[in-house]
Amino acid sequence: MTNSADHSWTHAGHGLPDAEPSLNTTAIATGLQLPAGFAAIAEDAELGPAITNNLARVEKQLREAIANSDPLADATSRHLVEAGGKRIRPLLTLLCAHLGDASLPAVVQAAVVVELTHLATLYHDDVMDSAPFRRGAPTAHEVWGNSVAVLTGDLIFARASILVSELGSRALGIQARTFERLCLGQLHETVGPRPDEDPVEHYLSVIADKTGSLVAASGQLGAIFAGADEGYEEVLVEYGEKVGVAFQLADDVIDVTGIKVKSGKSPGTDLREGVPTLPVLLLRKAATEGDQSAVELLKLIDGDLTSDSALAAAVAGLREHPVTAESWVVARAWADEAIAALAPLPEGVVKTSLSNFALAVVDRAS
């Protein structure tokens, strides 16, 4: 029998590798930059430092949560955390907590849970979509293969589940229902709409599940663990659902605008991979209604897009077609509805920041 003292394993693989340096939250906070739309936070003398310091705590706890004494699991789990990210979901948790007592320690743990849940889904999504890159780095399945990538996603979700279980049954229920919707959204995207189902409505329901559900849970958990007025929860859930949909719709349009610097996403990625997005769905609808320009453009989009020149032509054609402008209108309508949902919240930096974020979501490439 091997003595446990003779190797580096800890129970269930938990624990930092021996060479893991101590993480300093002050250093992390110094390097943080809030995403677009959250300028009001940075400008507030009290809220700014509070949010930044808690974001640093989230970052530290994220790395501790995914650290693993098994070298392979440690490397694969770190892959996306170290690639960066906007940390929108934990930021929303921390921000909404300021509707109550944001200093309560459970607030930061809830923020870590939502980001771990998000990261877990990214590993799975990238395998499902055969995506070659994520956040500017090769995806985990490109480096280690599909099986390792899926298991890493499972492992990270397990860590999220451990943390959320410590927060109590209500938080566990919210996370479980949210993850159920994330899975159903991916399933429905994979199988596509039923013959009697409108493709656009089907797609909106998919992104409500895949994106809106976790954004909604993020704000809700922040309010719950800060002891905020219970009436705010429903407001934040509705806001999160709608702003999440607006965010994904804007991503759809960004993919066909050719703007890579702002989005960090190569134009046409979704077209080349055959991922259904709103502009293409609207184009198909226009073609069935007799729009000849849509018919001709679809021939290009549904053709061979493996060459860069063919992809560039498809991107240019779709960017100039009226369905792209129409897609922006739809995205902005969801953002407007998200802002309208905030009406019951008290006036202040929290409400202003949530509103500004919804505007920023749909103005990233306009």
PDB file of C-alpha atoms in Angstrom, residues 154-269:
ATOM      1  CA  ASP A 154     -17.410  18.347 -15.080  1.00  0.00           C
ATOM      2  CA  LEU A 155     -14.653  18.771 -12.497  1.00  0.00           C
ATOM      3  CA  ILE A 156     -15.040  22.548 -12.398  1.00  0.00           C
ATOM      4  CA  PHE A 157     -18.800  22.231 -12.051  1.00  0.00           C
ATOM      5  CA  ALA A 158     -18.235  19.790  -9.181  1.00  0.00           C
ATOM      6  CA  ARG A 159     -16.086  22.410  -7.463  1.00  0.00           C
ATOM      7  CA  ALA A 160     -18.826  24.994  -8.009  1.00  0.00           C
ATOM      8  CA  SER A 161     -21.326  22.567  -6.500  1.00  0.00           C
ATOM      9  CA  ILE A 162     -19.165  22.064  -3.411  1.00  0.00           C
ATOM     10  CA  LEU A 163     -18.992  25.807  -2.855  1.00  0.00           C
ATOM     11  CA  VAL A 164     -22.693  26.419  -3.475  1.00  0.00           C
ATOM     12  CA  SER A 165     -23.654  23.578  -1.118  1.00  0.00           C
ATOM     13  CA  GLU A 166     -21.892  25.499   1.642  1.00  0.00           C
ATOM     14  CA  LEU A 167     -24.189  28.448   0.944  1.00  0.00           C
ATOM     15  CA  GLY A 168     -27.328  26.456   1.709  1.00  0.00           C
ATOM     16  CA  SER A 169     -30.214  24.711   0.026  1.00  0.00           C
ATOM     17  CA  ARG A 170     -31.709  27.794  -1.604  1.00  0.00           C
ATOM     18  CA  ALA A 171     -28.487  28.673  -3.409  1.00  0.00           C
ATOM     19  CA  LEU A 172     -28.045  25.034  -4.378  1.00  0.00           C
ATOM     20  CA  GLY A 173     -31.546  25.002  -5.846  1.00  0.00           C
ATOM     21  CA  ILE A 174     -30.906  28.147  -7.877  1.00  0.00           C
ATOM     22  CA  GLN A 175     -27.662  26.760  -9.262  1.00  0.00           C
ATOM     23  CA  ALA A 176     -29.219  23.365 -10.051  1.00  0.00           C
ATOM     24  CA  ARG A 177     -32.158  24.895 -11.912  1.00  0.00           C
ATOM     25  CA  THR A 178     -29.823  27.225 -13.743  1.00  0.00           C
ATOM     26  CA  PHE A 179     -27.538  24.390 -14.815  1.00  0.00           C
ATOM     27  CA  GLU A 180     -30.578  22.445 -15.966  1.00  0.00           C
ATOM     28  CA  ARG A 181     -31.494  25.356 -18.250  1.00  0.00           C
ATOM     29  CA  LEU A 182     -27.920  25.630 -19.498  1.00  0.00           C
ATOM     30  CA  CYS A 183     -28.018  21.955 -20.502  1.00  0.00           C
ATOM     31  CA  LEU A 184     -31.464  22.224 -22.079  1.00  0.00           C
ATOM     32  CA  GLY A 185     -30.379  25.286 -24.043  1.00  0.00           C
ATOM     33  CA  GLN A 186     -27.394  23.400 -25.434  1.00  0.00           C
ATOM     34  CA  LEU A 187     -29.588  20.378 -26.209  1.00  0.00           C
ATOM     35  CA  HIS A 188     -32.187  22.460 -28.035  1.00  0.00           C
ATOM     36  CA  GLU A 189     -29.494  24.300 -29.971  1.00  0.00           C
ATOM     37  CA  THR A 190     -27.987  20.956 -30.991  1.00  0.00           C
ATOM     38  CA  VAL A 191     -31.220  19.378 -32.257  1.00  0.00           C
ATOM     39  CA  GLY A 192     -32.627  22.596 -33.748  1.00  0.00           C
ATOM     40  CA  PRO A 193     -36.228  23.806 -33.942  1.00  0.00           C
ATOM     41  CA  ARG A 194     -39.157  21.443 -34.422  1.00  0.00           C
ATOM     42  CA  PRO A 195     -40.816  21.494 -37.874  1.00  0.00           C
ATOM     43  CA  ASP A 196     -43.710  23.515 -36.460  1.00  0.00           C
ATOM     44  CA  GLU A 197     -41.488  25.901 -34.474  1.00  0.00           C
ATOM     45  CA  ASP A 198     -40.420  29.360 -35.598  1.00  0.00           C
ATOM     46  CA  PRO A 199     -36.588  29.276 -35.917  1.00  0.00           C
ATOM     47  CA  VAL A 200     -36.145  32.788 -34.512  1.00  0.00           C
ATOM     48  CA  GLU A 201     -38.332  32.076 -31.473  1.00  0.00           C
ATOM     49  CA  HIS A 202     -36.469  28.803 -30.961  1.00  0.00           C
ATOM     50  CA  TYR A 203     -33.141  30.597 -31.055  1.00  0.00           C
ATOM     51  CA  LEU A 204     -34.284  33.263 -28.588  1.00  0.00           C
ATOM     52  CA  SER A 205     -35.371  30.526 -26.176  1.00  0.00           C
ATOM     53  CA  VAL A 206     -31.986  28.813 -26.584  1.00  0.00           C
ATOM     54  CA  ILE A 207     -29.981  31.898 -25.684  1.00  0.00           C
ATOM     55  CA  ALA A 208     -32.365  32.734 -22.842  1.00  0.00           C
ATOM     56  CA  ASP A 209     -31.441  29.333 -21.390  1.00  0.00           C
ATOM     57  CA  LYS A 210     -27.750  29.311 -22.322  1.00  0.00           C
ATOM     58  CA  THR A 211     -26.913  32.906 -21.436  1.00  0.00           C
ATOM     59  CA  GLY A 212     -29.811  34.657 -19.738  1.00  0.00           C
ATOM     60  CA  SER A 213     -30.340  32.062 -17.002  1.00  0.00           C
ATOM     61  CA  LEU A 214     -26.875  32.344 -15.445  1.00  0.00           C
ATOM     62  CA  VAL A 215     -26.763  36.134 -15.739  1.00  0.00           C
ATOM     63  CA  ALA A 216     -30.111  36.227 -13.940  1.00  0.00           C
ATOM     64  CA  ALA A 217     -28.866  33.888 -11.209  1.00  0.00           C
ATOM     65  CA  SER A 218     -25.775  36.050 -10.729  1.00  0.00           C
ATOM     66  CA  GLY A 219     -27.706  39.133  -9.722  1.00  0.00           C
ATOM     67  CA  GLN A 220     -30.232  37.153  -7.707  1.00  0.00           C
ATOM     68  CA  LEU A 221     -27.558  35.433  -5.611  1.00  0.00           C
ATOM     69  CA  GLY A 222     -25.870  38.764  -4.931  1.00  0.00           C
ATOM     70  CA  ALA A 223     -29.118  40.183  -3.560  1.00  0.00           C
ATOM     71  CA  ILE A 224     -29.904  37.063  -1.512  1.00  0.00           C
ATOM     72  CA  PHE A 225     -26.559  36.824   0.247  1.00  0.00           C
ATOM     73  CA  ALA A 226     -26.403  40.535   0.933  1.00  0.00           C
ATOM     74  CA  GLY A 227     -29.787  40.333   2.654  1.00  0.00           C
ATOM     75  CA  ALA A 228     -31.351  42.791   0.199  1.00  0.00           C
ATOM     76  CA  ASP A 229     -35.082  43.437   0.020  1.00  0.00           C
ATOM     77  CA  GLU A 230     -36.722  40.239  -1.270  1.00  0.00           C
ATOM     78  CA  GLY A 231     -38.699  42.296  -3.768  1.00  0.00           C
ATOM     79  CA  TYR A 232     -35.496  43.110  -5.627  1.00  0.00           C
ATOM     80  CA  GLU A 233     -34.866  39.475  -6.522  1.00  0.00           C
ATOM     81  CA  GLU A 234     -37.604  39.237  -9.131  1.00  0.00           C
ATOM     82  CA  VAL A 235     -36.428  42.535 -10.627  1.00  0.00           C
ATOM     83  CA  LEU A 236     -32.846  41.281 -10.939  1.00  0.00           C
ATOM     84  CA  VAL A 237     -33.928  37.957 -12.410  1.00  0.00           C
ATOM     85  CA  GLU A 238     -35.972  39.684 -15.112  1.00  0.00           C
ATOM     86  CA  TYR A 239     -33.154  42.142 -15.803  1.00  0.00           C
ATOM     87  CA  GLY A 240     -30.562  39.367 -15.986  1.00  0.00           C
ATOM     88  CA  GLU A 241     -32.620  37.244 -18.362  1.00  0.00           C
ATOM     89  CA  LYS A 242     -33.158  40.150 -20.743  1.00  0.00           C
ATOM     90  CA  VAL A 243     -29.666  41.641 -20.617  1.00  0.00           C
ATOM     91  CA  GLY A 244     -28.215  38.144 -21.124  1.00  0.00           C
ATOM     92  CA  VAL A 245     -30.231  37.712 -24.301  1.00  0.00           C
ATOM     93  CA  ALA A 246     -29.221  41.196 -25.477  1.00  0.00           C
ATOM     94  CA  PHE A 247     -25.561  40.322 -24.834  1.00  0.00           C
ATOM     95  CA  GLN A 248     -25.703  37.158 -26.947  1.00  0.00           C
ATOM     96  CA  LEU A 249     -27.656  38.816 -29.740  1.00  0.00           C
ATOM     97  CA  ALA A 250     -25.019  41.541 -29.902  1.00  0.00           C
ATOM     98  CA  ASP A 251     -22.326  38.856 -30.101  1.00  0.00           C
ATOM     99  CA  ASP A 252     -24.198  37.401 -33.072  1.00  0.00           C
ATOM    100  CA  VAL A 253     -24.063  40.691 -34.906  1.00  0.00           C
ATOM    101  CA  ILE A 254     -20.445  41.380 -33.945  1.00  0.00           C
ATOM    102  CA  ASP A 255     -19.499  38.095 -35.616  1.00  0.00           C
ATOM    103  CA  VAL A 256     -20.655  39.465 -38.975  1.00  0.00           C
ATOM    104  CA  THR A 257     -19.523  43.082 -38.638  1.00  0.00           C
ATOM    105  CA  GLY A 258     -15.845  42.364 -39.146  1.00  0.00           C
ATOM    106  CA  ILE A 259     -14.836  44.158 -35.949  1.00  0.00           C
ATOM    107  CA  LYS A 260     -12.286  41.917 -34.283  1.00  0.00           C
ATOM    108  CA  VAL A 261     -10.398  44.370 -32.073  1.00  0.00           C
ATOM    109  CA  LYS A 262     -13.395  45.309 -29.926  1.00  0.00           C
ATOM    110  CA  SER A 263     -14.895  41.863 -29.579  1.00  0.00           C
ATOM    111  CA  GLY A 264     -11.759  39.711 -29.586  1.00  0.00           C
ATOM    112  CA  LYS A 265     -13.585  37.384 -31.964  1.00  0.00           C
ATOM    113  CA  SER A 266     -12.544  36.686 -35.549  1.00  0.00           C
ATOM    114  CA  PRO A 267     -15.324  37.826 -37.897  1.00  0.00           C
ATOM    115  CA  GLY A 268     -17.276  35.010 -39.496  1.00  0.00           C
ATOM    116  CA  THR A 269     -16.426  32.328 -36.920  1.00  0.00           C
TER     117      THR A 269
END
